[in-house]
């Protein structure tokens, strides 16, 4: 994988337009739909009929496939409706934001929060290129106590950068609490809170438990399936997250029988009056 990446980087330095042209042909054939690839100031831009993807590498998921993944993983408990407000914590390069924006419509609102500067740059460009006028962007990490924090620099993909364990290394970013974000943006009602913040979900929820009274539904990605790895025990958050949400008055749903190792650790929480009510 590293050798392939080095060869790709070499080709990009010598002729990004040629790589983009070859990528356009290859991806159009692979996904059986038109794809136009462009390299611009360190970012790869992939234009499909269904939408535009921005990433710092040639690795990506086409918009139509991404929408299916998002609907399966994050909308299993509640599907946003026109006029809803969605708070997306850990928005990445915008894979979920496109679908959220379309579902809530012009009278709805999506707040997309992403901490890593390089990832946020891709997110910002994706929102602009897709014309997502109902999306508000917030560049910060979500933490239990406000202040400056550091995020890992993953050597393969910037989509997996978590808070550093020792507060050193990585890249320095502002950290804000869930309560502060909601208060600053006047979010007195959140219809869906999506959370995918690489192991920081439990302290973030504990640090803003009072803010949860303004939230109707949550979809939280816990990463316990990675916790058995060396030095990864901090990613075992599933039980703590479910406990915090139950104490806050939510009814919990999970998918323990799904064969994919990560899916049983997704937590879907709803206010009791909304359980079983989906659109």
PDB file of C-alpha atoms in Angstrom:
ATOM      1  CA  UNK A   1       0.000   0.000   0.000  1.00  0.00           C
ATOM      2  CA  UNK A   2       2.797   2.436   0.920  1.00  0.00           C
ATOM      3  CA  UNK A   3       4.732   1.656  -2.278  1.00  0.00           C
ATOM      4  CA  UNK A   4       1.614   2.241  -4.371  1.00  0.00           C
ATOM      5  CA  UNK A   5       1.007   5.556  -2.610  1.00  0.00           C
ATOM      6  CA  UNK A   6       4.608   6.650  -3.219  1.00  0.00           C
ATOM      7  CA  UNK A   7       4.326   5.804  -6.928  1.00  0.00           C
ATOM      8  CA  UNK A   8       1.056   7.730  -7.168  1.00  0.00           C
ATOM      9  CA  UNK A   9       2.616  10.740  -5.436  1.00  0.00           C
ATOM     10  CA  UNK A  10       5.508  10.636  -7.886  1.00  0.00           C
ATOM     11  CA  UNK A  11       3.136  10.582 -10.859  1.00  0.00           C
ATOM     12  CA  UNK A  12       1.149  13.453  -9.402  1.00  0.00           C
ATOM     13  CA  UNK A  13       4.250  15.609  -9.002  1.00  0.00           C
ATOM     14  CA  UNK A  14       5.285  14.929 -12.584  1.00  0.00           C
ATOM     15  CA  UNK A  15       1.904  15.193 -14.243  1.00  0.00           C
ATOM     16  CA  UNK A  16      -1.291  15.606 -12.180  1.00  0.00           C
ATOM     17  CA  UNK A  17      -3.363  16.302 -15.288  1.00  0.00           C
ATOM     18  CA  UNK A  18      -2.352  12.977 -16.811  1.00  0.00           C
ATOM     19  CA  UNK A  19      -3.212  11.147 -13.579  1.00  0.00           C
ATOM     20  CA  UNK A  20      -6.550  12.975 -13.431  1.00  0.00           C
ATOM     21  CA  UNK A  21      -7.379  12.007 -17.011  1.00  0.00           C
ATOM     22  CA  UNK A  22      -6.471   8.379 -16.398  1.00  0.00           C
ATOM     23  CA  UNK A  23      -8.470   8.449 -13.172  1.00  0.00           C
ATOM     24  CA  UNK A  24     -11.511   9.843 -14.959  1.00  0.00           C
ATOM     25  CA  UNK A  25     -11.475   6.997 -17.471  1.00  0.00           C
ATOM     26  CA  UNK A  26     -10.783   4.296 -14.897  1.00  0.00           C
ATOM     27  CA  UNK A  27     -13.387   5.453 -12.375  1.00  0.00           C
ATOM     28  CA  UNK A  28     -16.065   5.992 -15.045  1.00  0.00           C
ATOM     29  CA  UNK A  29     -15.570   2.418 -16.224  1.00  0.00           C
ATOM     30  CA  UNK A  30     -15.330   0.992 -12.719  1.00  0.00           C
ATOM     31  CA  UNK A  31     -18.471   2.652 -11.365  1.00  0.00           C
ATOM     32  CA  UNK A  32     -20.352   2.611 -14.681  1.00  0.00           C
ATOM     33  CA  UNK A  33     -21.174   6.284 -14.442  1.00  0.00           C
ATOM     34  CA  UNK A  34     -19.452   9.446 -15.604  1.00  0.00           C
ATOM     35  CA  UNK A  35     -16.685  10.671 -13.328  1.00  0.00           C
ATOM     36  CA  UNK A  36     -14.510  13.729 -13.951  1.00  0.00           C
ATOM     37  CA  UNK A  37     -11.342  13.924 -11.849  1.00  0.00           C
ATOM     38  CA  UNK A  38      -9.389  17.090 -11.149  1.00  0.00           C
ATOM     39  CA  UNK A  39      -6.359  17.813  -8.953  1.00  0.00           C
ATOM     40  CA  UNK A  40      -6.329  21.243  -7.359  1.00  0.00           C
ATOM     41  CA  UNK A  41      -4.046  22.601  -4.620  1.00  0.00           C
ATOM     42  CA  UNK A  42      -3.491  19.255  -2.913  1.00  0.00           C
ATOM     43  CA  UNK A  43      -7.053  17.972  -3.245  1.00  0.00           C
ATOM     44  CA  UNK A  44      -8.593  15.457  -5.613  1.00  0.00           C
ATOM     45  CA  UNK A  45     -12.036  16.485  -6.838  1.00  0.00           C
ATOM     46  CA  UNK A  46     -14.351  13.801  -8.227  1.00  0.00           C
ATOM     47  CA  UNK A  47     -17.451  15.015 -10.044  1.00  0.00           C
ATOM     48  CA  UNK A  48     -20.242  12.474 -10.489  1.00  0.00           C
ATOM     49  CA  UNK A  49     -23.806  13.087 -11.739  1.00  0.00           C
ATOM     50  CA  UNK A  50     -25.002  12.470  -8.164  1.00  0.00           C
ATOM     51  CA  UNK A  51     -22.562  14.858  -6.513  1.00  0.00           C
ATOM     52  CA  UNK A  52     -18.957  15.870  -5.950  1.00  0.00           C
ATOM     53  CA  UNK A  53     -16.428  14.226  -3.627  1.00  0.00           C
ATOM     54  CA  UNK A  54     -13.265  15.948  -2.380  1.00  0.00           C
ATOM     55  CA  UNK A  55     -10.358  14.051  -0.855  1.00  0.00           C
ATOM     56  CA  UNK A  56      -6.607  14.365  -0.445  1.00  0.00           C
ATOM     57  CA  UNK A  57      -6.018  11.001  -2.131  1.00  0.00           C
ATOM     58  CA  UNK A  58      -7.481   9.041  -5.017  1.00  0.00           C
ATOM     59  CA  UNK A  59      -9.257   6.796  -2.503  1.00  0.00           C
ATOM     60  CA  UNK A  60     -12.944   7.658  -2.143  1.00  0.00           C
ATOM     61  CA  UNK A  61     -16.498   6.317  -2.299  1.00  0.00           C
ATOM     62  CA  UNK A  62     -18.804   7.572  -5.081  1.00  0.00           C
ATOM     63  CA  UNK A  63     -21.770   9.678  -3.876  1.00  0.00           C
ATOM     64  CA  UNK A  64     -24.506   7.144  -4.707  1.00  0.00           C
ATOM     65  CA  UNK A  65     -22.700   4.369  -2.832  1.00  0.00           C
ATOM     66  CA  UNK A  66     -21.894   6.741   0.043  1.00  0.00           C
ATOM     67  CA  UNK A  67     -25.572   7.647   0.398  1.00  0.00           C
ATOM     68  CA  UNK A  68     -26.486   3.970   0.764  1.00  0.00           C
ATOM     69  CA  UNK A  69     -23.811   3.470   3.417  1.00  0.00           C
ATOM     70  CA  UNK A  70     -24.907   6.564   5.351  1.00  0.00           C
ATOM     71  CA  UNK A  71     -28.562   5.541   5.267  1.00  0.00           C
ATOM     72  CA  UNK A  72     -27.682   2.077   6.543  1.00  0.00           C
ATOM     73  CA  UNK A  73     -25.306   3.110   9.314  1.00  0.00           C
ATOM     74  CA  UNK A  74     -26.552   6.467  10.566  1.00  0.00           C
ATOM     75  CA  UNK A  75     -30.245   6.598   9.577  1.00  0.00           C
ATOM     76  CA  UNK A  76     -31.208   3.197  10.905  1.00  0.00           C
ATOM     77  CA  UNK A  77     -32.960   4.733  13.900  1.00  0.00           C
ATOM     78  CA  UNK A  78     -34.295   7.998  12.443  1.00  0.00           C
ATOM     79  CA  UNK A  79     -34.413   9.476   8.955  1.00  0.00           C
ATOM     80  CA  UNK A  80     -34.345  13.291   8.842  1.00  0.00           C
ATOM     81  CA  UNK A  81     -37.332  15.094   7.320  1.00  0.00           C
ATOM     82  CA  UNK A  82     -37.746  18.408   5.526  1.00  0.00           C
ATOM     83  CA  UNK A  83     -37.205  21.250   7.980  1.00  0.00           C
ATOM     84  CA  UNK A  84     -35.177  19.165  10.466  1.00  0.00           C
ATOM     85  CA  UNK A  85     -31.921  20.191  12.081  1.00  0.00           C
ATOM     86  CA  UNK A  86     -29.043  17.709  11.900  1.00  0.00           C
ATOM     87  CA  UNK A  87     -25.847  18.092  13.923  1.00  0.00           C
ATOM     88  CA  UNK A  88     -23.021  16.093  12.345  1.00  0.00           C
ATOM     89  CA  UNK A  89     -20.081  15.613  14.727  1.00  0.00           C
ATOM     90  CA  UNK A  90     -17.126  14.169  12.878  1.00  0.00           C
ATOM     91  CA  UNK A  91     -18.279  15.207   9.422  1.00  0.00           C
ATOM     92  CA  UNK A  92     -15.092  14.035   7.694  1.00  0.00           C
ATOM     93  CA  UNK A  93     -14.852  15.105   4.055  1.00  0.00           C
ATOM     94  CA  UNK A  94     -18.639  15.407   3.782  1.00  0.00           C
ATOM     95  CA  UNK A  95     -19.796  11.899   2.937  1.00  0.00           C
ATOM     96  CA  UNK A  96     -22.809  12.195   5.232  1.00  0.00           C
ATOM     97  CA  UNK A  97     -23.423  15.919   4.779  1.00  0.00           C
ATOM     98  CA  UNK A  98     -24.612  15.604   1.172  1.00  0.00           C
ATOM     99  CA  UNK A  99     -27.444  13.236   2.105  1.00  0.00           C
ATOM    100  CA  UNK A 100     -28.337  15.110   5.298  1.00  0.00           C
ATOM    101  CA  UNK A 101     -28.558  18.372   3.349  1.00  0.00           C
ATOM    102  CA  UNK A 102     -30.828  16.856   0.734  1.00  0.00           C
ATOM    103  CA  UNK A 103     -33.142  15.235   3.301  1.00  0.00           C
ATOM    104  CA  UNK A 104     -33.720  18.343   5.455  1.00  0.00           C
ATOM    105  CA  UNK A 105     -34.281  20.520   2.387  1.00  0.00           C
ATOM    106  CA  UNK A 106     -34.002  24.286   1.987  1.00  0.00           C
ATOM    107  CA  UNK A 107     -35.914  24.986   5.199  1.00  0.00           C
ATOM    108  CA  UNK A 108     -33.793  22.602   7.256  1.00  0.00           C
ATOM    109  CA  UNK A 109     -30.303  22.969   8.659  1.00  0.00           C
ATOM    110  CA  UNK A 110     -27.171  20.851   8.867  1.00  0.00           C
ATOM    111  CA  UNK A 111     -24.303  21.778  11.168  1.00  0.00           C
ATOM    112  CA  UNK A 112     -21.132  19.903  10.201  1.00  0.00           C
ATOM    113  CA  UNK A 113     -18.307  19.781  12.747  1.00  0.00           C
ATOM    114  CA  UNK A 114     -14.833  18.544  11.812  1.00  0.00           C
ATOM    115  CA  UNK A 115     -11.602  19.073  13.703  1.00  0.00           C
ATOM    116  CA  UNK A 116      -8.722  18.056  11.465  1.00  0.00           C
ATOM    117  CA  UNK A 117      -7.603  21.028   9.308  1.00  0.00           C
ATOM    118  CA  UNK A 118      -6.838  18.964   6.210  1.00  0.00           C
ATOM    119  CA  UNK A 119     -10.113  17.071   6.466  1.00  0.00           C
ATOM    120  CA  UNK A 120     -12.011  20.300   7.117  1.00  0.00           C
ATOM    121  CA  UNK A 121     -10.521  21.810   3.968  1.00  0.00           C
ATOM    122  CA  UNK A 122     -11.976  18.937   1.923  1.00  0.00           C
ATOM    123  CA  UNK A 123     -15.301  19.266   3.731  1.00  0.00           C
ATOM    124  CA  UNK A 124     -15.489  22.994   3.033  1.00  0.00           C
ATOM    125  CA  UNK A 125     -14.749  22.497  -0.662  1.00  0.00           C
ATOM    126  CA  UNK A 126     -17.261  19.645  -0.921  1.00  0.00           C
ATOM    127  CA  UNK A 127     -20.009  21.783   0.614  1.00  0.00           C
ATOM    128  CA  UNK A 128     -19.246  24.632  -1.794  1.00  0.00           C
ATOM    129  CA  UNK A 129     -18.946  22.450  -4.903  1.00  0.00           C
ATOM    130  CA  UNK A 130     -22.190  20.621  -4.110  1.00  0.00           C
ATOM    131  CA  UNK A 131     -24.011  23.890  -3.456  1.00  0.00           C
ATOM    132  CA  UNK A 132     -25.157  22.906   0.037  1.00  0.00           C
ATOM    133  CA  UNK A 133     -26.538  26.266   1.133  1.00  0.00           C
ATOM    134  CA  UNK A 134     -28.222  24.853   4.247  1.00  0.00           C
ATOM    135  CA  UNK A 135     -24.950  23.599   5.784  1.00  0.00           C
ATOM    136  CA  UNK A 136     -23.035  25.468   8.507  1.00  0.00           C
ATOM    137  CA  UNK A 137     -19.395  24.454   9.023  1.00  0.00           C
ATOM    138  CA  UNK A 138     -17.622  24.408  12.386  1.00  0.00           C
ATOM    139  CA  UNK A 139     -13.855  23.688  12.526  1.00  0.00           C
ATOM    140  CA  UNK A 140     -13.140  22.078  15.905  1.00  0.00           C
ATOM    141  CA  UNK A 141     -12.794  18.834  17.804  1.00  0.00           C
ATOM    142  CA  UNK A 142     -15.617  17.847  20.165  1.00  0.00           C
ATOM    143  CA  UNK A 143     -14.377  17.364  23.730  1.00  0.00           C
ATOM    144  CA  UNK A 144     -15.554  17.261  27.339  1.00  0.00           C
ATOM    145  CA  UNK A 145     -13.697  20.427  28.372  1.00  0.00           C
ATOM    146  CA  UNK A 146     -13.021  23.375  26.020  1.00  0.00           C
ATOM    147  CA  UNK A 147      -9.444  24.150  25.105  1.00  0.00           C
ATOM    148  CA  UNK A 148      -6.720  23.344  22.632  1.00  0.00           C
ATOM    149  CA  UNK A 149      -6.268  19.636  21.841  1.00  0.00           C
ATOM    150  CA  UNK A 150      -4.194  17.606  19.418  1.00  0.00           C
ATOM    151  CA  UNK A 151      -5.322  15.167  16.734  1.00  0.00           C
ATOM    152  CA  UNK A 152      -3.304  12.261  15.385  1.00  0.00           C
ATOM    153  CA  UNK A 153      -1.909  12.394  11.863  1.00  0.00           C
ATOM    154  CA  UNK A 154      -2.867   9.024  10.372  1.00  0.00           C
ATOM    155  CA  UNK A 155      -0.295   7.811   7.858  1.00  0.00           C
ATOM    156  CA  UNK A 156      -2.853   6.355   5.433  1.00  0.00           C
ATOM    157  CA  UNK A 157      -6.009   8.426   5.698  1.00  0.00           C
ATOM    158  CA  UNK A 158      -6.993  11.634   7.461  1.00  0.00           C
ATOM    159  CA  UNK A 159     -10.453  10.206   8.152  1.00  0.00           C
ATOM    160  CA  UNK A 160      -9.295   8.259  11.222  1.00  0.00           C
ATOM    161  CA  UNK A 161      -7.482  10.926  13.181  1.00  0.00           C
ATOM    162  CA  UNK A 162      -8.379  10.699  16.871  1.00  0.00           C
ATOM    163  CA  UNK A 163      -7.345  12.782  19.861  1.00  0.00           C
ATOM    164  CA  UNK A 164      -3.784  11.984  20.873  1.00  0.00           C
ATOM    165  CA  UNK A 165      -3.615   9.991  24.094  1.00  0.00           C
ATOM    166  CA  UNK A 166      -0.823  12.034  25.688  1.00  0.00           C
ATOM    167  CA  UNK A 167      -1.735  15.470  24.339  1.00  0.00           C
ATOM    168  CA  UNK A 168       1.458  15.593  22.280  1.00  0.00           C
ATOM    169  CA  UNK A 169       2.293  15.129  18.612  1.00  0.00           C
ATOM    170  CA  UNK A 170      -0.193  15.377  15.795  1.00  0.00           C
ATOM    171  CA  UNK A 171      -1.804  18.678  14.893  1.00  0.00           C
ATOM    172  CA  UNK A 172      -3.138  21.332  17.282  1.00  0.00           C
ATOM    173  CA  UNK A 173      -6.840  22.222  16.951  1.00  0.00           C
ATOM    174  CA  UNK A 174      -9.488  24.018  19.024  1.00  0.00           C
ATOM    175  CA  UNK A 175     -11.659  21.817  21.213  1.00  0.00           C
ATOM    176  CA  UNK A 176     -15.268  22.756  22.013  1.00  0.00           C
ATOM    177  CA  UNK A 177     -17.980  21.002  23.962  1.00  0.00           C
ATOM    178  CA  UNK A 178     -21.242  19.843  22.462  1.00  0.00           C
ATOM    179  CA  UNK A 179     -23.092  22.248  24.752  1.00  0.00           C
ATOM    180  CA  UNK A 180     -20.963  25.194  23.607  1.00  0.00           C
ATOM    181  CA  UNK A 181     -21.480  24.377  19.923  1.00  0.00           C
ATOM    182  CA  UNK A 182     -25.240  24.114  20.357  1.00  0.00           C
ATOM    183  CA  UNK A 183     -25.456  27.295  22.422  1.00  0.00           C
ATOM    184  CA  UNK A 184     -23.301  29.358  20.064  1.00  0.00           C
ATOM    185  CA  UNK A 185     -25.388  28.330  17.038  1.00  0.00           C
ATOM    186  CA  UNK A 186     -28.742  28.657  18.863  1.00  0.00           C
ATOM    187  CA  UNK A 187     -29.561  24.984  18.387  1.00  0.00           C
ATOM    188  CA  UNK A 188     -32.461  24.657  20.798  1.00  0.00           C
ATOM    189  CA  UNK A 189     -33.680  21.555  18.973  1.00  0.00           C
ATOM    190  CA  UNK A 190     -31.619  18.903  17.183  1.00  0.00           C
ATOM    191  CA  UNK A 191     -33.653  16.283  15.365  1.00  0.00           C
ATOM    192  CA  UNK A 192     -30.665  14.045  14.674  1.00  0.00           C
ATOM    193  CA  UNK A 193     -27.249  14.127  16.308  1.00  0.00           C
ATOM    194  CA  UNK A 194     -24.774  11.992  14.362  1.00  0.00           C
ATOM    195  CA  UNK A 195     -21.513  11.284  16.146  1.00  0.00           C
ATOM    196  CA  UNK A 196     -18.434   9.619  14.666  1.00  0.00           C
ATOM    197  CA  UNK A 197     -15.434  11.042  16.515  1.00  0.00           C
ATOM    198  CA  UNK A 198     -13.067   8.092  16.819  1.00  0.00           C
ATOM    199  CA  UNK A 199     -13.324   7.173  20.492  1.00  0.00           C
ATOM    200  CA  UNK A 200     -14.014  10.644  21.922  1.00  0.00           C
ATOM    201  CA  UNK A 201     -17.782  10.097  21.990  1.00  0.00           C
ATOM    202  CA  UNK A 202     -18.089   9.044  25.648  1.00  0.00           C
ATOM    203  CA  UNK A 203     -16.283  11.998  27.263  1.00  0.00           C
ATOM    204  CA  UNK A 204     -17.978  14.371  24.796  1.00  0.00           C
ATOM    205  CA  UNK A 205     -21.431  13.129  25.845  1.00  0.00           C
ATOM    206  CA  UNK A 206     -20.578  13.110  29.536  1.00  0.00           C
ATOM    207  CA  UNK A 207     -19.225  16.646  29.309  1.00  0.00           C
ATOM    208  CA  UNK A 208     -22.475  18.003  27.829  1.00  0.00           C
ATOM    209  CA  UNK A 209     -25.173  15.784  29.292  1.00  0.00           C
ATOM    210  CA  UNK A 210     -27.484  18.760  29.932  1.00  0.00           C
ATOM    211  CA  UNK A 211     -27.442  19.658  26.233  1.00  0.00           C
ATOM    212  CA  UNK A 212     -28.942  16.278  25.368  1.00  0.00           C
ATOM    213  CA  UNK A 213     -32.376  17.459  26.485  1.00  0.00           C
ATOM    214  CA  UNK A 214     -32.511  19.429  23.219  1.00  0.00           C
ATOM    215  CA  UNK A 215     -31.758  16.336  21.120  1.00  0.00           C
ATOM    216  CA  UNK A 216     -34.479  14.039  19.789  1.00  0.00           C
ATOM    217  CA  UNK A 217     -32.453  11.280  18.116  1.00  0.00           C
ATOM    218  CA  UNK A 218     -28.830  10.158  18.040  1.00  0.00           C
ATOM    219  CA  UNK A 219     -26.711   7.808  15.954  1.00  0.00           C
ATOM    220  CA  UNK A 220     -23.353   7.222  17.650  1.00  0.00           C
ATOM    221  CA  UNK A 221     -20.513   5.204  16.160  1.00  0.00           C
ATOM    222  CA  UNK A 222     -18.525   3.484  18.896  1.00  0.00           C
ATOM    223  CA  UNK A 223     -15.295   1.703  18.026  1.00  0.00           C
ATOM    224  CA  UNK A 224     -15.148  -1.218  20.460  1.00  0.00           C
ATOM    225  CA  UNK A 225     -14.359  -3.556  17.589  1.00  0.00           C
ATOM    226  CA  UNK A 226     -10.896  -1.949  17.520  1.00  0.00           C
ATOM    227  CA  UNK A 227     -10.391  -1.889  21.291  1.00  0.00           C
ATOM    228  CA  UNK A 228      -8.640  -5.272  21.521  1.00  0.00           C
ATOM    229  CA  UNK A 229      -5.642  -3.927  19.600  1.00  0.00           C
ATOM    230  CA  UNK A 230      -2.483  -2.919  21.470  1.00  0.00           C
ATOM    231  CA  UNK A 231      -3.048   0.347  23.341  1.00  0.00           C
ATOM    232  CA  UNK A 232      -6.608   0.733  22.030  1.00  0.00           C
ATOM    233  CA  UNK A 233      -8.614   0.092  25.217  1.00  0.00           C
ATOM    234  CA  UNK A 234      -9.667   3.765  25.214  1.00  0.00           C
ATOM    235  CA  UNK A 235     -11.900   2.977  22.220  1.00  0.00           C
ATOM    236  CA  UNK A 236     -14.153   0.716  24.326  1.00  0.00           C
ATOM    237  CA  UNK A 237     -17.008   3.200  24.763  1.00  0.00           C
ATOM    238  CA  UNK A 238     -20.159   1.298  23.793  1.00  0.00           C
ATOM    239  CA  UNK A 239     -21.394   0.437  27.288  1.00  0.00           C
ATOM    240  CA  UNK A 240     -20.610   3.890  28.639  1.00  0.00           C
ATOM    241  CA  UNK A 241     -22.385   5.633  25.758  1.00  0.00           C
ATOM    242  CA  UNK A 242     -25.532   3.530  26.138  1.00  0.00           C
ATOM    243  CA  UNK A 243     -25.539   4.196  29.895  1.00  0.00           C
ATOM    244  CA  UNK A 244     -25.212   7.965  29.464  1.00  0.00           C
ATOM    245  CA  UNK A 245     -28.018   8.066  26.904  1.00  0.00           C
ATOM    246  CA  UNK A 246     -30.354   5.891  28.986  1.00  0.00           C
ATOM    247  CA  UNK A 247     -29.769   8.155  31.982  1.00  0.00           C
ATOM    248  CA  UNK A 248     -30.649  11.118  29.734  1.00  0.00           C
ATOM    249  CA  UNK A 249     -34.036   9.551  28.978  1.00  0.00           C
ATOM    250  CA  UNK A 250     -33.401   7.940  25.603  1.00  0.00           C
ATOM    251  CA  UNK A 251     -34.560   4.549  24.435  1.00  0.00           C
ATOM    252  CA  UNK A 252     -31.673   2.586  22.923  1.00  0.00           C
ATOM    253  CA  UNK A 253     -31.571   0.405  19.832  1.00  0.00           C
ATOM    254  CA  UNK A 254     -28.584  -1.588  18.589  1.00  0.00           C
ATOM    255  CA  UNK A 255     -27.876  -4.204  15.925  1.00  0.00           C
ATOM    256  CA  UNK A 256     -26.123  -7.026  17.801  1.00  0.00           C
ATOM    257  CA  UNK A 257     -26.754  -9.661  15.127  1.00  0.00           C
ATOM    258  CA  UNK A 258     -25.228  -7.787  12.200  1.00  0.00           C
ATOM    259  CA  UNK A 259     -22.221  -9.805  10.925  1.00  0.00           C
ATOM    260  CA  UNK A 260     -20.133  -6.721  10.138  1.00  0.00           C
ATOM    261  CA  UNK A 261     -17.805  -6.250  13.138  1.00  0.00           C
ATOM    262  CA  UNK A 262     -18.378  -2.493  13.484  1.00  0.00           C
ATOM    263  CA  UNK A 263     -22.178  -2.358  13.161  1.00  0.00           C
ATOM    264  CA  UNK A 264     -23.092  -3.949  16.544  1.00  0.00           C
ATOM    265  CA  UNK A 265     -21.344  -0.998  18.205  1.00  0.00           C
ATOM    266  CA  UNK A 266     -23.546   1.655  16.619  1.00  0.00           C
ATOM    267  CA  UNK A 267     -25.951   3.153  19.171  1.00  0.00           C
ATOM    268  CA  UNK A 268     -29.320   4.516  18.023  1.00  0.00           C
ATOM    269  CA  UNK A 269     -31.128   6.568  20.647  1.00  0.00           C
ATOM    270  CA  UNK A 270     -34.555   8.203  20.495  1.00  0.00           C
ATOM    271  CA  UNK A 271     -36.921   9.936  22.844  1.00  0.00           C
ATOM    272  CA  UNK A 272     -39.543   7.349  23.897  1.00  0.00           C
ATOM    273  CA  UNK A 273     -42.418   9.095  22.094  1.00  0.00           C
ATOM    274  CA  UNK A 274     -40.542   8.712  18.804  1.00  0.00           C
ATOM    275  CA  UNK A 275     -39.547   5.050  19.062  1.00  0.00           C
ATOM    276  CA  UNK A 276     -40.703   3.103  16.019  1.00  0.00           C
ATOM    277  CA  UNK A 277     -41.687   6.295  14.205  1.00  0.00           C
ATOM    278  CA  UNK A 278     -39.661   6.440  11.016  1.00  0.00           C
ATOM    279  CA  UNK A 279     -40.120   7.992   7.615  1.00  0.00           C
TER     280      UNK A 279
END
